[in-house]
Every structure is written in C-alpha cells, then in structure tokens.
Amino acid sequence: MDPGFTMDTVKEQLWWLAWVLFVGILAGPTLPQQAPLGEGRAYRIKAAFLYHFSQFSTWPEAAFSGPQAPLRLCILGENPFGEALEQLQGKTVQNRPLEIVHLPAGSTAFSCHIIFMGHMPETVLKATLSQLQGRPVLTVGEQEAFLKQGGMIRLFEHKNRVQFEINVAALRRSGLQLSSRVIRLGHLYEEK
Amino acid sequence: MKLLDHCSLKVQLIGIVLVTCATILLVNAGLFALYDLAQFRRAKENELSVLAQLIGEHSVAALMFQDAEAATESLEGLRSIPSIQVAVLYTVAGYPFAWYLSTTLPSGLPARIPEPGYRDGVLHYVAPVGWDGHTQGYVYLAASLADWRERVRDYAAIGGVVLLFSLGIGVMLLVLLEKRVSRPLAQLVAASQQVATSYDYTIRVPVEGPQELQKLAAAFNEMLQRVQEHQAVLVAAKEAAEEMSRLKSTFLANMNHEIRTPLAGILGYAQILQEVLEDPEQREMAQIIEQSGRRSLDTLDALLYMACLEAGTVRMQHQQLDVVAATQKVVDELLPMARAKGLTYAVQSTASRLECCVDAGLWERLVKSLVHNAIKFTEAGYVSVLLDGDETTVQLQVIDTGIGIPEEAQSTIFEAFTQISEGLTRDYEGSGLGLAIVQRIVRLLNGQIYVESQPGVGSIFTIVVPRCREAQAAATLSASEVTGRTLRRA
C-alpha cells in the first residue's frame, strides 16, 4: 500500500475519534462505552433494558386476560430509576401497551409480567421470590444474591457498561421463554 | 473501398465473411457482458439482502442491549465473504454501533448511513433491523463487484479464443466452399480474355456454380454461339462478294477486249468509208456509224474506268501537282465543245500556282468529267471553273448556267447510270457514269463534294481536296460525304 493511502486512513480514524467524542458528549446513552457511566445514566439504560427484556420474552397465553391486555412492569419496593422510567411511558410490547406499576416491597405481584426488585432486605427478597416460584413472571434485580435466591436476571455494572447475568434454570422453571439472542449476550449463572 | 477494388473476389469474400462474423460475435459478447453485469448485480443485491437480514436477526439483541462486542463478533463472521468490504450496524439515530472493515478496504468507515446504490464498482446496501415491530437500527453492507470484473476478464479471454477459433474455422470453410463461386467466375474471366485475344469463338464455358453464374455462363456460351454463327455467315458473304467482284473484273476485262477489238474495226472502216465515198448521203451514213462507234467507245471507257475504280485496281501515283496548270490543260481540251455551243468559258484562279499532292490522271479525269458535264447540260450562258486554296485544302468549283438539278434528285446524281432527264425522252447523250466516277475519285482523294443547284438557273459543283497526305488522314472519316443544297443566285 502506498503511504498516501495509509496517511489518509490514519487521518480518517483520527477524525472519527474526534467525532465520536463529540457525539458521545451530546448523545451519551447511545454510546455507553465511551462516556462515563453515571448513576442517572446507568438507570436510564437499565430502564431501557427492562423494556427490551419484555420485548424478547414470551409469556404463556394464560398470563394475560385478553389479547389487548396490558403488559405490566412492576417496580417492587424502592424505585431507583427516578425519572428514567418516563421514557417507557406509552410504549408497546408485542402489541400490548406497557403499564408501569409501583408496588411496596413485600406485596404479592402475581398480576405482574416483569418485576424489578429494588433494594430490599434479603428476607423480604427471598420471600417474594419464593412466592413467584414457578409463575411466568420475569424477575429482574440488582442485588448480589438475587440469582442465588431464585431470581432470573441480575443487572450489574462492569467495565463502564451495564451488563446482565441470567439464571437459565429459574427461567426454565417459570415457563417463560427468553430469546436465545438475549441469553447469548448475558453472563450465565449456574445454580449450585 | 478503393483498396477493396484491388482485391480479388476470393479475398473480398473472405473479408466480408470475417468482418460479418467478427461483428456478430463481438456484438453478442458485448450484449452478453451487459446482461451478465445486470444479472450479477441483481444476484449480488439478493445476496446482500439475505446477508443483511441474517446479520439483523443475529445482532438485533446486541444492538438493543448495547453490546457492541457481541455485535462486532457477529459481524466478524463476514470475513469469510471476500467481496464484502464494509459491514456496519447503525443505531436508530444513525450512528455507527459496530462494524467490520475488510483489510482491503480503501474508503474507511462511513460516519453516517450511506445512500444505497451502485457507485464506483461498489454495491451499497442498507436494510433496517427490526424487532417487535420497531426499527432498532440499520445494517449497511458494501460489496465490491471486483469479482465481476475478474469474470468479465475471463469471459473476454475465453471470448477472444472462441473468436479466433471460430474465425479460423470460418476461413477454412470459406476457402473450401468459396471455390464454388469463384471457380466458375474465374473460368468466365479466362474464357472472355481468351476470346478477346484470340478471336476464337469456339470456346465454351462449363455451366456450374450458383444460379446467377450458371445463367451468366449460359448467356456467355449463347453469345459466343451467335457470334460464331454470324462470323461464319459474314465470312461466307465476304468470300462470295470477293468472288463476285473478281468475276466481275474478269468479265469486264474480257468484255472490254471483246468489244473494243470489233469497235476498232468499225471505226477504222467508217473513217475509211468517209474518205472513200463520193456520195454525200453515203458519207453522212458513214459519219453516223463513226459517231455511234465513238459513243460506244466512250461509254465503254467510262464503264471500264468505273469498274476499275470499284475494284480498286486504278493505279495512282500521288505527287506534287500544280492543279492550276493541270486544270487549264483539261479546259483547253474541251474548248471546241464550248465554242460549238457558244458558251462563255473561262478558268479563274486566286493564285497562279496551287500545289496539291494528287495523282495527275485522277485530277484530269475529275475536272474533265465535271466540265464536260457542265458544257453538255448548258445551252446558253457560261461555264466557269474556279480554283481556290488555303493552307490545307484545294477547292475546285465548276459553275454553269445549265438546266440545273431538282432538289429531290441531288442525292441520286452520284449513283451510276443515272441521268435526271430520264424517261422516254433522253435529251442528252451519255452513260450517266460521269458524276459517279467523280464521286469515287473524290473519295479516293479523301476530299468532299458538294452540289448547289436550281433547275433552270444552273449548278455549282464544289470539290474540296486536302493538299497533302497528312491532312488526308484527318479528313478520311467524312471523305465520301456528299451534300446537296439548292443554289440561289442573285
């Protein structure tokens, strides 16, 4: 290759880097790798992840009261998202409206399809998860022991990125189907 | 085209076939290449659309969960397809999310989604990535059509070989088959050349080859057949005519001798009788016998001379002659005849000497015939002989105030044995050979004769003779031309 060509490529890549930095500042969420993951931004991404999990999941027909029935996303206990949940307002999932429900910690959440469990005492967490055992409800949490106690997906931050861990055995028990596309992306947790 | 005219039929035929074949093959190859390009692009587009769909399916989750690593990993799978230069996943907002750039890529990563289409030998393809009824991002693929170019190169090489091969076969076939056309033509050409050089009309051309050439050969043979027949007829006619002419000459010579001998006896004894006889009445009878004998002798002379002229046996010796003196001599000879009729009679010349290259005997005969005629047909007035000359010709005019010649007769007076005053009453003696002889002499001298006349007023005979032999050649063509015109005298 001639040097002119290489120079051009290097130049272009420099330009590209400059441009990416510029865009990264303006439109942070779209390029999480480049921007530092702040508290607010992380939860905005997590909220989007919740929505995307619902998009890749399949519930049994019985989980809904009718074809037009809403898909319920419940926030159990403390709400760490703040304003971030508002971006999901009015969205649809598999032709169903998305409904966001806030529930106090410890409440029974049988009518929910996805539950995000905020920070709560381990005993309460354990009780709630065992209550939902075998039901088609996708449980998402953040706590270290979430999967160990029977939760399905745990969100965590690593290398400046929001990542997730999946308990495939729990998923299988619930009768829910999470697309293999998502499973491929997540870290797999194996129950002991 | 000029160059083509110098080539033989064979070369032209081969050339035409080669050019035609090559053109057809090249046009075919060109059209095929275009068609193949279109097909190739369509196939490439289909391939890219399938590929884009696969990539979309495979990386939609990574796109949504912002797992660029996973997305890049799945794009890396494209490395096994060498024609793919660039593959980029763009977010919904249109920013690059993950990409694969082939090492041979010259252009780099496009910052925004490029326009789809075909540019600079590269096919750009963009497809949306959808999930759950929403567009989650875009796949952009750029595939080079370089392998098409390679294919075209291969085709061109194969096409070239095929072209040469088929042209070679074409030439071979042509060389074998072309004889069917060119051989009959060559035979025709050879035959016609042979006929042209050898005048051998017995040659025949074999009738073969294509229809037109068969017809041509048949027509050529037919033509030769006709020519041969005509030639035979002509030769026979010529031989017959020559035989006739020879017979005629012999007959005339014999007759001349046979008639002249007794006539000499008659004339001699008529003269003796005129001297011997005492009785005037008897003397007159003897005189009539002598006159009749002389007239017979004159006629015989004229006839013989005419026959000699016709047979071409008159001996001629063309030499420089002063026609003024020669004419004067003849006119003087005929003076008594003019005097007897009481005519004014003179020779006038524009020059005292006019040199002309003619045979003296022919000239004298010519002048004598014309002047004799003029005196004979003129009862009163004058007979005048004018001589004139320019650089190349000598002109002789005999003018009289005689009975003249009607216009309708002017064209026939030069025929032998013709006198105008024909019919029951022949007022003038004579054989009617005079002007015929004149005309033949003029023809021998390569001259021209004209007559202008008006009945009851007179006649003018004009003879123009070239001065020397060189000039005669030029005048040969129109030598025997005879023109009659009506004379109008003031």
XYZ file of C-alpha atoms in Angstrom:
682
model
C 0.000 0.000 0.000
C 1.275 3.434 -0.721
C 1.985 5.802 2.165
C -0.598 8.339 0.989
C -3.317 5.809 1.445
C -2.170 4.894 4.947
C -1.968 8.540 5.924
C -5.486 9.072 4.712
C -6.721 6.152 6.736
C -4.977 7.344 9.880
C -6.353 10.819 9.350
C -9.814 9.478 8.860
C -9.584 7.422 12.004
C -8.464 10.476 13.970
C -11.388 12.392 12.618
C -13.628 9.514 13.514
C -12.327 9.524 17.097
C -12.879 13.259 17.409
C -16.355 12.902 16.013
C -17.195 10.024 18.369
C -16.078 12.041 21.368
C -18.181 14.955 20.229
C -21.234 12.780 19.683
C -20.584 10.897 22.881
C -20.883 14.134 24.834
C -24.045 15.161 23.054
C -25.811 11.823 22.901
C -24.395 9.885 25.819
C -26.832 6.973 26.057
C -26.295 5.801 22.524
C -22.593 5.207 23.081
C -22.195 3.892 26.615
C -18.710 2.592 26.097
C -17.191 5.966 25.563
C -18.980 8.021 28.190
C -18.502 7.500 31.952
C -21.436 5.613 33.394
C -23.017 7.950 35.914
C -25.766 6.994 38.336
C -28.586 8.573 36.324
C -27.358 7.323 33.007
C -26.910 3.780 34.285
C -30.539 3.680 35.438
C -31.758 5.106 32.165
C -30.009 2.226 30.430
C -31.362 -0.253 32.941
C -34.895 1.011 32.355
C -34.395 0.513 28.616
C -33.044 -2.971 29.332
C -36.202 -3.810 31.282
C -38.260 -2.798 28.300
C -36.033 -4.782 25.905
C -36.248 -7.911 28.128
C -40.007 -7.704 27.767
C -39.588 -7.463 24.015
C -37.528 -10.652 23.859
C -39.687 -12.677 26.253
C -42.665 -14.849 25.519
C -45.349 -15.375 28.151
C -47.897 -18.172 28.063
C -51.319 -17.043 26.841
C -52.784 -17.600 30.294
C -50.663 -14.798 31.722
C -52.904 -12.226 30.012
C -56.623 -11.665 30.477
C -57.106 -10.896 26.790
C -55.311 -10.116 23.509
C -55.313 -6.375 24.242
C -54.468 -6.708 27.917
C -51.512 -4.585 29.021
C -48.102 -5.922 29.868
C -47.389 -4.938 33.432
C -43.926 -3.855 34.525
C -43.848 -3.655 38.270
C -41.285 -1.838 40.396
C -41.264 -3.546 43.726
C -40.087 -1.599 46.699
C -37.711 1.274 46.393
C -37.668 2.921 42.909
C -34.054 3.594 41.898
C -34.947 4.798 38.379
C -36.346 8.146 39.230
C -37.332 9.975 36.032
C -35.792 7.291 33.835
C -38.962 5.234 33.728
C -40.829 8.030 31.992
C -39.071 7.207 28.724
C -41.007 3.926 28.709
C -44.351 5.655 29.154
C -46.741 4.895 26.245
C -44.541 2.186 24.692
C -45.991 -1.045 23.423
C -44.634 -4.557 23.772
C -45.775 -7.260 21.367
C -48.806 -5.110 20.505
C -49.711 -4.658 24.140
C -49.493 -1.364 25.984
C -46.807 -1.242 28.629
C -48.121 -0.451 32.039
C -45.771 0.598 34.824
C -46.899 -0.245 38.316
C -45.208 0.743 41.573
C -45.700 -1.716 44.442
C -44.399 -1.600 48.010
C -41.838 -4.179 48.971
C -43.329 -7.443 50.115
C -46.577 -7.178 48.164
C -47.738 -10.159 46.165
C -47.138 -9.444 42.490
C -48.960 -12.220 40.634
C -50.560 -9.821 38.153
C -47.148 -8.552 37.025
C -45.233 -9.808 33.960
C -41.918 -8.264 34.765
C -40.850 -7.338 38.232
C -37.910 -5.170 39.072
C -36.911 -5.614 42.632
C -35.289 -2.633 44.152
C -33.138 -2.706 47.194
C -34.847 -4.637 49.993
C -33.871 -6.817 52.904
C -32.762 -10.251 51.883
C -35.524 -11.999 53.807
C -38.198 -9.979 52.028
C -36.499 -10.647 48.723
C -36.326 -14.331 49.411
C -39.995 -14.470 50.461
C -41.151 -12.604 47.373
C -39.074 -14.749 45.005
C -40.277 -17.993 46.546
C -43.818 -16.652 46.241
C -43.261 -16.147 42.491
C -41.546 -19.512 42.090
C -42.968 -21.388 39.055
C -45.052 -18.444 37.864
C -44.491 -16.835 34.432
C -43.077 -13.636 35.842
C -39.712 -12.329 34.753
C -37.820 -11.237 37.813
C -35.048 -8.685 37.465
C -32.896 -7.470 40.301
C -29.616 -5.893 41.243
C -28.546 -7.469 44.479
C -25.530 -9.732 44.638
C -27.511 -12.734 45.876
C -30.508 -12.146 43.595
C -29.915 -15.120 41.334
C -28.876 -17.378 44.172
C -32.251 -16.794 45.782
C -34.143 -17.754 42.635
C -34.150 -14.514 40.636
C -33.846 -14.695 36.839
C -31.843 -11.698 35.627
C -29.375 -9.610 37.562
C -28.202 -6.239 36.210
C -24.741 -5.031 37.145
C -22.196 -2.529 36.010
C -18.853 -3.682 34.741
C -16.183 -2.061 32.585
C -18.244 1.081 32.268
C -21.133 -0.916 30.835
C -24.428 -2.193 32.074
C -24.335 -5.978 31.831
C -26.610 -8.754 32.965
C -26.461 -12.271 34.358
C -29.107 -14.866 33.655
C -30.289 -17.788 35.748
C -31.390 -20.103 32.990
C -32.671 -22.787 35.390
C -35.015 -20.306 37.087
C -36.221 -19.112 33.708
C -36.960 -22.670 32.658
C -38.896 -23.338 35.837
C -41.102 -20.307 35.324
C -42.408 -21.398 31.925
C -41.209 -18.132 30.456
C -39.219 -18.032 27.260
C -36.409 -15.561 26.906
C -34.991 -15.323 23.421
C -31.692 -17.065 22.916
C -30.435 -13.845 21.351
C -30.553 -12.243 24.776
C -29.233 -15.277 26.609
C -26.244 -15.203 24.297
C -25.459 -11.663 25.407
C -25.715 -12.293 29.113
C -23.452 -13.970 31.613
C -24.841 -17.324 32.621
C -25.395 -18.183 36.283
C -25.452 -21.792 37.307
C -27.314 -22.834 40.452
C -25.320 -24.895 42.893
C -13.311 0.857 -50.579
C -10.646 1.763 -53.116
C -8.365 -0.803 -51.549
C -11.113 -3.409 -51.785
C -11.381 -2.806 -55.508
C -7.819 -4.038 -55.900
C -8.544 -7.290 -54.121
C -9.691 -10.448 -55.830
C -13.176 -11.823 -55.377
C -11.827 -14.550 -53.118
C -10.137 -12.092 -50.774
C -13.211 -9.884 -50.730
C -15.486 -12.826 -49.941
C -13.254 -13.951 -47.103
C -13.008 -10.382 -45.849
C -16.771 -9.889 -45.910
C -17.424 -13.134 -44.059
C -14.735 -12.432 -41.487
C -15.943 -8.909 -40.805
C -19.547 -10.094 -40.548
C -18.683 -12.973 -38.214
C -16.413 -10.863 -36.031
C -19.035 -8.120 -35.752
C -21.758 -10.566 -34.802
C -19.558 -12.288 -32.242
C -18.396 -9.006 -30.718
C -21.927 -7.619 -30.525
C -23.030 -10.867 -28.921
C -20.184 -10.763 -26.447
C -20.923 -7.120 -25.587
C -24.622 -7.754 -25.066
C -23.847 -10.844 -23.038
C -21.442 -8.895 -20.845
C -24.084 -6.220 -20.210
C -26.687 -8.849 -19.451
C -24.267 -10.645 -17.179
C -23.458 -7.434 -15.317
C -27.149 -6.783 -14.723
C -27.647 -10.374 -13.609
C -24.603 -10.221 -11.411
C -25.742 -7.019 -9.725
C -29.184 -8.437 -9.138
C -27.690 -11.602 -7.687
C -25.334 -9.553 -5.540
C -28.204 -7.430 -4.302
C -30.178 -10.533 -3.389
C -27.171 -11.960 -1.655
C -26.671 -8.744 0.291
C -30.327 -8.538 1.264
C -30.261 -12.079 2.639
C -26.997 -11.353 4.379
C -28.331 -8.125 5.854
C -31.412 -9.907 7.114
C -29.263 -12.587 8.748
C -26.986 -10.022 10.335
C -30.016 -8.102 11.555
C -31.575 -11.182 13.127
C -28.319 -12.100 14.702
C -27.359 -8.771 16.129
C -30.667 -7.121 16.973
C -30.389 -8.111 20.630
C -26.820 -6.896 20.819
C -27.958 -3.640 19.290
C -30.766 -3.236 21.774
C -28.680 -4.234 24.765
C -25.849 -2.083 23.535
C -23.452 -4.997 23.430
C -21.113 -3.723 20.748
C -18.665 -6.512 21.445
C -21.194 -9.198 20.630
C -22.333 -7.290 17.566
C -18.783 -6.854 16.310
C -18.186 -10.529 16.895
C -21.144 -11.495 14.745
C -20.060 -9.043 12.033
C -16.593 -10.570 12.041
C -18.199 -13.675 10.588
C -18.352 -11.773 7.282
C -14.628 -12.207 6.892
C -15.343 -15.451 5.081
C -17.052 -13.483 2.283
C -14.253 -11.646 0.471
C -16.471 -9.409 -1.625
C -17.910 -7.693 1.488
C -15.798 -4.630 2.119
C -17.737 -2.912 4.856
C -20.482 -4.007 7.209
C -21.761 -1.508 9.768
C -24.549 -1.661 12.302
C -26.048 1.758 12.888
C -28.245 2.756 15.777
C -31.728 4.091 15.142
C -30.279 7.559 15.442
C -27.888 6.713 12.593
C -24.593 6.455 14.486
C -22.211 3.573 13.922
C -22.567 0.959 16.622
C -20.476 -1.934 15.453
C -18.595 -2.566 12.276
C -16.479 -4.850 10.229
C -13.966 -3.428 7.771
C -12.215 -5.759 5.389
C -8.456 -5.295 5.266
C -8.617 -4.443 1.583
C -10.959 -1.587 2.253
C -9.830 1.709 0.823
C -12.620 4.017 1.962
C -12.843 3.633 5.737
C -15.877 3.687 7.984
C -18.748 5.918 6.898
C -19.814 8.097 9.836
C -23.438 8.244 8.707
C -25.536 5.707 6.852
C -24.518 5.934 3.185
C -27.027 6.113 0.372
C -27.778 2.706 -1.062
C -26.959 2.069 -4.718
C -24.166 1.215 -7.093
C -21.161 3.558 -7.049
C -17.594 3.140 -8.379
C -17.799 -0.620 -8.703
C -19.181 -0.980 -5.200
C -22.715 -2.018 -4.328
C -24.012 -0.225 -1.212
C -26.877 -1.869 0.568
C -28.797 -0.629 3.589
C -31.515 -2.543 5.428
C -33.351 -1.697 8.651
C -33.066 -4.026 11.624
C -36.448 -4.550 13.233
C -37.655 -6.194 16.378
C -41.116 -6.289 17.877
C -42.459 -4.065 15.144
C -39.916 -1.304 15.734
C -36.810 -0.354 13.833
C -33.912 -0.901 16.172
C -31.109 0.108 13.835
C -29.686 -0.342 10.350
C -27.309 -2.696 8.624
C -25.101 -1.260 5.949
C -23.170 -3.541 3.607
C -20.752 -2.593 0.846
C -19.761 -5.284 -1.619
C -17.264 -4.790 -4.393
C -18.062 -6.084 -7.847
C -14.405 -6.824 -8.444
C -15.142 -10.491 -8.933
C -17.459 -9.479 -11.746
C -14.563 -7.718 -13.383
C -12.495 -10.840 -12.993
C -15.305 -12.785 -14.510
C -15.504 -10.348 -17.435
C -11.766 -10.686 -17.900
C -12.154 -14.444 -18.022
C -15.053 -14.114 -20.424
C -13.020 -11.744 -22.624
C -10.138 -14.201 -22.723
C -12.438 -17.113 -23.492
C -14.358 -14.952 -25.974
C -11.132 -13.974 -27.722
C -10.083 -17.583 -28.057
C -13.552 -18.534 -29.277
C -13.476 -15.633 -31.734
C -10.113 -16.611 -33.167
C -11.083 -20.259 -33.257
C -14.401 -19.660 -34.996
C -12.876 -17.178 -37.411
C -10.211 -19.743 -38.215
C -12.840 -22.391 -38.855
C -14.805 -19.826 -40.861
C -11.801 -19.066 -43.041
C -11.113 -22.754 -43.561
C -14.713 -23.470 -44.536
C -14.741 -20.433 -46.732
C -11.568 -21.421 -48.521
C -13.136 -24.808 -49.166
C -16.562 -23.515 -50.206
C -15.563 -20.281 -51.897
C -14.370 -22.266 -54.951
C -17.973 -22.965 -55.779
C -18.418 -19.280 -56.504
C -15.018 -18.159 -57.624
C -14.118 -21.054 -59.917
C -16.960 -20.507 -62.397
C -16.189 -16.798 -62.344
C -12.509 -17.423 -62.946
C -13.415 -19.690 -65.841
C -15.655 -16.989 -67.284
C -12.900 -14.414 -66.936
C -10.340 -16.716 -68.541
C -12.692 -17.605 -71.389
C -13.580 -13.995 -72.146
C -9.920 -12.980 -72.097
C -9.077 -15.808 -74.457
C -11.875 -14.778 -76.802
C -10.705 -11.179 -76.666
C -7.113 -12.060 -77.566
C -7.509 -15.000 -79.929
C -10.894 -14.273 -81.597
C -11.614 -17.946 -81.094
C -15.371 -18.148 -80.792
C -15.479 -21.922 -80.435
C -14.592 -21.692 -76.726
C -17.354 -22.732 -74.275
C -17.571 -22.213 -70.519
C -18.853 -25.030 -68.270
C -22.218 -24.091 -66.743
C -21.830 -24.572 -62.953
C -21.806 -22.764 -59.613
C -24.542 -20.542 -58.175
C -27.655 -19.844 -60.249
C -26.625 -16.372 -61.376
C -23.247 -17.591 -62.513
C -24.871 -20.509 -64.302
C -27.120 -18.053 -66.121
C -24.137 -15.864 -66.895
C -22.149 -18.784 -68.247
C -25.117 -19.978 -70.306
C -25.637 -16.472 -71.697
C -21.916 -16.197 -72.427
C -21.976 -19.513 -74.296
C -25.115 -18.476 -76.184
C -23.459 -15.194 -77.121
C -20.354 -16.971 -78.361
C -22.563 -19.360 -80.336
C -24.301 -16.425 -82.029
C -21.049 -14.636 -82.718
C -19.650 -17.812 -84.194
C -22.666 -18.233 -86.443
C -22.652 -14.604 -87.512
C -18.976 -14.754 -88.178
C -19.442 -17.813 -90.366
C -22.189 -16.054 -92.317
C -20.079 -12.943 -92.700
C -17.041 -14.834 -93.840
C -19.136 -16.687 -96.388
C -20.697 -13.434 -97.571
C -17.330 -11.780 -97.801
C -15.886 -14.646 -99.770
C -18.906 -14.637 -102.065
C -18.597 -10.897 -102.562
C -14.911 -11.166 -103.306
C -15.585 -13.962 -105.758
C -18.280 -11.895 -107.401
C -16.003 -8.911 -107.620
C -13.258 -10.985 -109.144
C -15.670 -12.470 -111.642
C -16.925 -9.016 -112.471
C -13.433 -7.674 -113.074
C -12.523 -10.612 -115.229
C -15.786 -10.275 -117.111
C -15.250 -6.572 -117.658
C -11.717 -7.058 -118.820
C -12.811 -9.739 -121.227
C -15.745 -7.733 -122.446
C -13.550 -4.684 -122.824
C -11.246 -6.582 -125.053
C -14.028 -8.342 -126.929
C -15.951 -5.140 -127.586
C -13.016 -2.846 -128.259
C -11.500 -5.008 -130.958
C -14.575 -5.080 -133.239
C -15.241 -1.401 -132.454
C -11.778 -0.534 -133.658
C -12.617 -2.284 -136.870
C -15.915 -0.480 -137.221
C -14.390 2.930 -136.509
C -11.463 2.383 -138.782
C -13.583 1.312 -141.696
C -16.164 4.060 -141.069
C -13.327 6.608 -141.340
C -12.020 4.988 -144.497
C -15.549 4.928 -145.921
C -15.928 8.655 -145.229
C -12.808 9.341 -147.162
C -13.600 6.904 -149.982
C -17.287 7.532 -150.538
C -18.194 10.233 -153.023
C -21.895 10.438 -152.389
C -22.512 12.962 -149.595
C -25.545 10.998 -148.371
C -23.494 7.841 -148.037
C -20.669 9.806 -146.395
C -23.101 11.065 -143.804
C -24.150 7.475 -143.103
C -20.538 6.513 -142.605
C -20.122 9.513 -140.297
C -23.078 8.356 -138.200
C -21.510 4.923 -137.940
C -18.298 6.515 -136.725
C -20.085 8.741 -134.188
C -22.070 5.807 -132.844
C -18.881 3.818 -132.570
C -17.167 6.635 -130.654
C -20.042 6.931 -128.253
C -19.896 3.210 -127.633
C -16.180 3.522 -127.040
C -16.676 6.458 -124.606
C -19.297 4.518 -122.671
C -17.052 1.523 -122.630
C -14.173 3.631 -121.341
C -16.301 5.146 -118.610
C -17.691 1.783 -117.658
C -14.273 0.254 -117.515
C -12.848 3.096 -115.533
C -15.745 2.878 -113.144
C -15.219 -0.854 -112.779
C -11.542 -0.298 -112.132
C -12.377 2.305 -109.506
C -14.848 -0.025 -107.852
C -12.419 -2.915 -107.896
C -9.679 -0.652 -106.618
C -7.355 -1.527 -109.454
C -6.709 2.033 -110.643
C -3.044 2.801 -110.380
C -2.319 6.010 -108.589
C 0.828 7.967 -108.056
C 0.270 10.884 -105.765
C 2.784 13.632 -106.276
C 3.005 17.405 -106.083
C 0.930 18.781 -108.903
C 0.151 22.316 -109.986
C -3.589 21.955 -110.249
C -3.975 25.337 -111.993
C -1.938 24.188 -114.969
C -3.494 20.742 -114.980
C -6.988 22.215 -114.912
C -6.170 24.708 -117.636
C -4.963 21.863 -119.810
C -8.224 19.929 -119.455
C -10.347 23.046 -120.003
C -8.415 23.848 -123.152
C -9.097 20.363 -124.470
C -12.810 20.941 -124.088
C -12.746 24.443 -125.579
C -14.019 23.373 -129.006
C -17.089 21.788 -127.436
C -17.914 25.004 -125.575
C -17.251 27.133 -128.564
C -19.607 24.995 -130.637
C -22.394 25.804 -128.180
C -21.443 29.493 -127.988
C -20.782 29.499 -124.244
C -18.628 31.888 -122.297
C -15.884 29.682 -120.926
C -13.061 30.508 -118.552
C -10.757 29.293 -115.779
C -10.138 31.609 -112.865
C -7.693 31.009 -110.063
C -6.916 33.009 -106.918
C -3.293 32.026 -107.252
C -1.120 31.444 -110.276
C 0.052 28.162 -108.801
C -1.672 25.783 -106.441
C 0.320 22.792 -105.308
C -1.558 19.702 -104.338
C -0.472 16.152 -103.767
C -2.718 14.202 -106.111
C -2.430 11.783 -108.967
C -2.400 13.792 -112.205
C -4.557 11.301 -114.111
C -7.246 11.315 -111.409
C -7.315 15.098 -111.286
C -7.620 15.453 -115.040
C -10.387 12.882 -115.123
C -12.171 14.706 -112.327
C -12.019 18.103 -113.967
C -12.848 16.680 -117.363
C -15.937 14.881 -116.120
C -17.272 17.951 -114.322
C -16.552 20.436 -117.093
C -17.760 18.071 -119.779
C -20.983 17.634 -117.873
C -21.377 21.372 -117.414
C -20.931 22.094 -121.081
C -23.211 19.221 -122.026
C -26.136 20.422 -119.891
C -25.729 24.140 -120.683
C -27.390 25.560 -123.785
C -26.616 29.240 -123.215
C -24.671 31.436 -120.823
C -21.349 30.388 -119.371
C -19.335 27.598 -117.837
C -16.800 28.816 -115.350
C -14.082 26.938 -113.441
C -12.802 28.498 -110.202
C -9.750 27.381 -108.304
C -9.006 28.393 -104.755
C -6.796 27.114 -101.963
C -5.954 27.599 -98.346
C -3.251 26.104 -96.204
C -4.628 22.615 -96.064
C -7.072 22.267 -98.959
C -7.552 22.964 -102.619
C -11.015 23.935 -103.819
C -12.400 23.430 -107.314
C -15.691 24.923 -108.428
C -17.437 24.298 -111.714
C -20.256 26.766 -112.264
C -22.686 26.633 -115.138
C -25.972 28.181 -116.238
C -27.406 24.926 -117.438
C -30.611 23.074 -116.795
C -29.821 22.513 -113.122
C -30.735 19.624 -110.878
C -34.013 19.395 -108.955
C -33.527 19.153 -105.234
C -35.035 15.706 -104.954
C -32.553 14.385 -107.499
C -29.456 15.902 -105.946
C -28.895 12.916 -103.722
C -29.063 10.398 -106.547
C -26.958 12.058 -109.245
C -23.844 10.425 -107.933
C -25.218 6.983 -108.453
C -24.054 5.169 -111.571
C -26.206 5.126 -114.706
C -28.426 7.977 -113.526
C -29.444 10.893 -115.676
C -32.052 13.266 -114.399
C -33.844 13.678 -117.634
C -34.767 10.081 -117.611
C -37.979 8.727 -119.033
C -38.913 8.289 -122.636
C -37.181 11.353 -123.960
C -33.493 11.370 -123.273
C -32.333 14.726 -124.491
C -28.728 14.224 -123.586
C -26.441 11.501 -124.645
C -24.125 9.892 -122.129
C -23.762 6.864 -119.980
C -24.735 8.562 -116.703
C -21.446 7.462 -115.225
C -19.734 10.867 -115.129
C -20.735 12.026 -111.642
C -20.438 8.534 -110.235
C -16.830 8.486 -111.354
C -16.312 11.993 -109.963
C -17.616 10.950 -106.621
C -15.405 7.880 -106.460
C -12.343 9.888 -107.400
C -13.106 12.476 -104.721
C -13.423 9.639 -102.290
C -10.054 8.277 -103.348
C -8.534 11.704 -102.784
C -10.124 11.915 -99.348
C -11.959 15.000 -100.491
C -15.510 16.191 -100.323
C -18.011 17.134 -102.993
C -20.976 19.465 -102.687
C -23.591 20.410 -105.196
C -25.736 23.510 -105.247
C -28.315 23.763 -107.973
C -31.608 25.238 -109.029
C -33.450 23.870 -112.037
C -33.356 26.323 -114.961
C -30.767 28.561 -113.291
C -27.650 26.496 -113.059
C -25.429 24.317 -110.920
C -22.314 24.705 -108.821
C -20.186 21.660 -108.100
C -17.655 22.235 -105.378
C -14.813 19.845 -104.611
C -12.524 20.233 -101.647
C -9.388 18.099 -101.647
C -6.723 18.088 -98.928
C -3.406 19.383 -100.065
C -1.179 16.677 -98.702
C -1.274 13.108 -97.440
C -1.043 14.010 -93.747
C -4.133 16.155 -93.905
C -5.947 13.452 -95.825
C -5.887 11.151 -92.861
C -7.892 13.582 -90.766
C -10.453 14.002 -93.482
C -10.849 10.275 -94.122
C -13.864 9.823 -91.953
C -16.034 12.284 -93.812
C -14.324 11.711 -97.129
C -17.272 10.421 -99.053
C -19.751 12.850 -97.667
C -21.947 14.373 -100.287
C -24.115 17.317 -99.552
C -26.734 18.802 -101.804
C -28.082 22.291 -101.448
C -30.275 24.474 -103.527
C -28.459 27.361 -105.100
C -29.936 30.781 -105.008
C -28.343 33.149 -107.398
C -28.776 36.859 -107.286
